[in-house]
Short mmCIF file of C-alpha atoms in Angstrom, two decimals:
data_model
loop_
_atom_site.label_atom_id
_atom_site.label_comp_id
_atom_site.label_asym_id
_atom_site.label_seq_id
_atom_site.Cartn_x
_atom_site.Cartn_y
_atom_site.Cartn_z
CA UNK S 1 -74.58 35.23 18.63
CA UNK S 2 -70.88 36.07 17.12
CA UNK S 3 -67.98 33.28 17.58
CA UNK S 4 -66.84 35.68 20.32
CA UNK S 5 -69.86 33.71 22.24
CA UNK S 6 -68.90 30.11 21.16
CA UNK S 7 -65.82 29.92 22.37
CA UNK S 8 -63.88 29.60 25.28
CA UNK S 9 -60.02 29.40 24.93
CA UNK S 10 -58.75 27.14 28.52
CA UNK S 11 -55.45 26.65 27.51
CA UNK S 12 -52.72 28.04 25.08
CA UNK S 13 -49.24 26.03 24.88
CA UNK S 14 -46.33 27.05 22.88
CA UNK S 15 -44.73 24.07 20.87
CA UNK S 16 -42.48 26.03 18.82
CA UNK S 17 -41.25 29.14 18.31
CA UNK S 18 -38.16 28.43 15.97
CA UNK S 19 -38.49 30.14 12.29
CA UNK S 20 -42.42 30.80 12.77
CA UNK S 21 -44.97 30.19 16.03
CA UNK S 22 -46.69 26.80 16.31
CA UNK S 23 -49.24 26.53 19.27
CA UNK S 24 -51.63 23.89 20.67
CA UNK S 25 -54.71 25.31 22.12
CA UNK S 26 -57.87 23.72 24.05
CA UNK S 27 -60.72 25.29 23.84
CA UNK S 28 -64.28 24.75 24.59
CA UNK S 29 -66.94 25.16 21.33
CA UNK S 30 -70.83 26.32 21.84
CA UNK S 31 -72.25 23.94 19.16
CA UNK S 32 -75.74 24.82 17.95
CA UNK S 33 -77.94 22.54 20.45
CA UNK S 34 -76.29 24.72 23.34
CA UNK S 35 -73.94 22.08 24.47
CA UNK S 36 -69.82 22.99 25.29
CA UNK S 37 -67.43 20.00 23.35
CA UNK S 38 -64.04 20.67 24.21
CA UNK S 39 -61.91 20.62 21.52
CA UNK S 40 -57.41 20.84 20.80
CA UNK S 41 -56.34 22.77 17.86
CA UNK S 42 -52.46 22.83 16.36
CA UNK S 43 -52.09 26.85 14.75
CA UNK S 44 -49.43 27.91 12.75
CA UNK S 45 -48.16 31.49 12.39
CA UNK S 46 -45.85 32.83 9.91
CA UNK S 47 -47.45 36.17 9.66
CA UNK S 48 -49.84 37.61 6.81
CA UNK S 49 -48.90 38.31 3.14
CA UNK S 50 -49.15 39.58 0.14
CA UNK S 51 -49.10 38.29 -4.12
CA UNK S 52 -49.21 39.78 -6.75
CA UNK S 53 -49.66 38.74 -10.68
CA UNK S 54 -47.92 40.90 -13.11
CA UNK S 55 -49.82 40.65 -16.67
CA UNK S 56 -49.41 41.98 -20.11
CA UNK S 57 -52.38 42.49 -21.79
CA UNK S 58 -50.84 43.33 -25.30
CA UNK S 59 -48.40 40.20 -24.88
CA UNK S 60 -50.64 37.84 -23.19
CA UNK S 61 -47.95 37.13 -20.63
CA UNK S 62 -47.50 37.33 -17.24
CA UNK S 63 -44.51 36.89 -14.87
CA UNK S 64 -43.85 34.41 -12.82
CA UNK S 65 -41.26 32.84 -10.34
CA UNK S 66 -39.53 29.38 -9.79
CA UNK S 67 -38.68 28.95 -6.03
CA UNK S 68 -37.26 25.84 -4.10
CA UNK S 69 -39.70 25.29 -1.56
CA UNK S 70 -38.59 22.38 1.15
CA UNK S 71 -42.27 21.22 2.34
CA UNK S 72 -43.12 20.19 -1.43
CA UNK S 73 -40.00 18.81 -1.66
CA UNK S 74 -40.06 16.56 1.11
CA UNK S 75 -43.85 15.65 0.22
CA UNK S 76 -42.18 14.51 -3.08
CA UNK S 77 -41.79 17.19 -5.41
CA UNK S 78 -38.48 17.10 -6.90
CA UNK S 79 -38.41 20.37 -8.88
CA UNK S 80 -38.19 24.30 -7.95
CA UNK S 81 -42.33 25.40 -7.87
CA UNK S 82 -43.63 27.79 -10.21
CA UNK S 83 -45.27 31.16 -8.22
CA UNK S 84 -46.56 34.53 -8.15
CA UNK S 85 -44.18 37.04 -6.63
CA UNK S 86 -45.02 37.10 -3.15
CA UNK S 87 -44.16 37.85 0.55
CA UNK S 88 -44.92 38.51 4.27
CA UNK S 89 -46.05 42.05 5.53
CA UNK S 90 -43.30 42.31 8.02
CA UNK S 91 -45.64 45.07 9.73
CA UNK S 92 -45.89 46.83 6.17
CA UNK S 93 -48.64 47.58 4.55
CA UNK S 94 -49.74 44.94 1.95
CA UNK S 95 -49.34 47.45 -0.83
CA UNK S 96 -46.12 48.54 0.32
CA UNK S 97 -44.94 44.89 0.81
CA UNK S 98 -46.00 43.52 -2.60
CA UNK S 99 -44.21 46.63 -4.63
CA UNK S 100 -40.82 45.68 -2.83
CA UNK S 101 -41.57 41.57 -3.41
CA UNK S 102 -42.17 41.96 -7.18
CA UNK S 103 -38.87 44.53 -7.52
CA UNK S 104 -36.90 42.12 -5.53
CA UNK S 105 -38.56 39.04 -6.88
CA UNK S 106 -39.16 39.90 -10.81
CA UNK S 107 -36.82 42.59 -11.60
CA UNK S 108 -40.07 44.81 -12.75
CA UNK S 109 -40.70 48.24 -10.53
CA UNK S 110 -44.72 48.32 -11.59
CA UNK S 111 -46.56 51.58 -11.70
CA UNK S 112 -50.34 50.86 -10.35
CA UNK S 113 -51.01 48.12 -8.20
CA UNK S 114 -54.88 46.43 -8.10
CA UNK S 115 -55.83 44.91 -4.86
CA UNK S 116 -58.52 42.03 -6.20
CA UNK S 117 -59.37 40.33 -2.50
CA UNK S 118 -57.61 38.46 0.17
CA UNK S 119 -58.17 35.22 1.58
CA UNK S 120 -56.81 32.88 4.30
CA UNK S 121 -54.57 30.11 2.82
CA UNK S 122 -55.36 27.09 5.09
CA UNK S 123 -57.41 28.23 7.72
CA UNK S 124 -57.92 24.73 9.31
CA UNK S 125 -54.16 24.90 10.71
CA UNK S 126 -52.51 28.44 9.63
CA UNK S 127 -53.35 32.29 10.57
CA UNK S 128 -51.78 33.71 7.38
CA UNK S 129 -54.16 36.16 5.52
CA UNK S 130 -52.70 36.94 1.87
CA UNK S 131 -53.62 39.96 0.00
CA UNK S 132 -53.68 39.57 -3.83
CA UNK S 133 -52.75 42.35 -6.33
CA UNK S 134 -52.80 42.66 -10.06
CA UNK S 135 -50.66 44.87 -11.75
CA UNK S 136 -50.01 45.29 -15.90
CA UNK S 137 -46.68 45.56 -16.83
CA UNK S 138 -44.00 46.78 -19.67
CA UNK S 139 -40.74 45.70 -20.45
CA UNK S 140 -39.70 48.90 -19.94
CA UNK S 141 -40.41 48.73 -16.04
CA UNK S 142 -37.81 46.12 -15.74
CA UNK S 143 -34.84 47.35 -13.55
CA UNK S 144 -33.00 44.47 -12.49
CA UNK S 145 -32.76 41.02 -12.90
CA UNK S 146 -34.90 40.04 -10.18
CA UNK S 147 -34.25 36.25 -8.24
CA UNK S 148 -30.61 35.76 -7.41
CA UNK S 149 -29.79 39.40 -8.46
CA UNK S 150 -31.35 40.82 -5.34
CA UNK S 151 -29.04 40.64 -1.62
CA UNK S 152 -32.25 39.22 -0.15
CA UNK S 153 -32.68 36.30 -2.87
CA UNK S 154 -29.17 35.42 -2.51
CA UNK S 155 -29.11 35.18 1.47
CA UNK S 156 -32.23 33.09 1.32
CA UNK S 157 -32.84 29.36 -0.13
CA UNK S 158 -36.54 30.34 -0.35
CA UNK S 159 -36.21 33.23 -2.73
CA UNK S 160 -36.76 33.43 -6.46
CA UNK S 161 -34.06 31.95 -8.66
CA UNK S 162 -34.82 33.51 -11.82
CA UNK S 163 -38.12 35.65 -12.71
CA UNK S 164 -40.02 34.21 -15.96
CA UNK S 165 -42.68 35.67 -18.48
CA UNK S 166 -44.80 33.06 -20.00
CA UNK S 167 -46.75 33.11 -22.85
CA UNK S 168 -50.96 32.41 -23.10
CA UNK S 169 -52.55 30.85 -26.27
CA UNK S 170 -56.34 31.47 -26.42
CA UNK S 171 -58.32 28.58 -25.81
CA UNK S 172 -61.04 29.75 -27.98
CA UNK S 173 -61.74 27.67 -31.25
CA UNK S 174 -62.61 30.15 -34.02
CA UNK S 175 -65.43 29.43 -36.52
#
């Protein structure tokens, strides 16, 4: 029996449709003895997305991005968060997507791009579906300043400030 057979959606309600789409739904759920238990739901869709972590083997670095982000700040975070380059599709192709993100976001136009899985983020409340990509990187694919240097980062709060290439130690104790 697929989920397709569990379920039976009675009622689909709007509550917001400001920046992204928040709906309550009631549906009905076959549980396993056989028996219907209606149940209400709160979804949240902002649309599926795409990271990506830049690396440097040779370096032991990778790039990342500090980003004001208002839900952590008003759950008491008082500092700009610390991310991978990332985005929403916008009815691109993940690939696509991710290549423009880490241009717009890091400054670095990357050569070959490794999709390594995707995943949903929070599925107990939102749709979004992100699509992860490695991709190594060389100074020498840096083309801009990435953050506030890009017309996109500047017209939005949410954007990268300033791209940021951090350093790895091994962990390993040598004997």
């Amino acid at each position: 029996m697929s989920v397709s057979d569990r379920i039976r959606v009675k009622n689909v309600r709007l509550l917001s449709d400001n920046h992204y789409t928040l709906k309550s739904t009631t549906f009905e759920w076959r549980r396993n003895d056989g028996a219907w238990q209606t149940q209400h739901r709160e979804s949240y869709d902002r649309g599926n997305g795409a990271t990506l972590l830049p690396y440097n083997l040779k370096r032991r670095t990778v790039v990342l991005v500090r980003q004001f982000r208002y839900p952590a700040y008003v759950n008491g975070y008082d500092d700009l968060l610390i991310e991978t380059a990332a985005g929403l599709l916008d009815d691109a192709s993940p690939e696509a997507r991710i290549r423009a993100e880490a241009e717009e976001e890091t400054g670095y136009r990357l050569h070959e791009v490794r999709k390594v899985f995707e995943a949903f983020t929070s599925p107990g409340a939102v749709t979004e579906k992100l699509h992860f990509f490695v991709a190594e990187y060389e100074p020498a694919m840096r083309v801009g300043d990435g953050g506030c240097g890009s017309a996109m980062a500047a017209a939005s709060p949410t954007k990268a400030r300033r791209s940021r290439s951090l350093r790895f130690r091994s962990t390993r104790r040598s004997r």
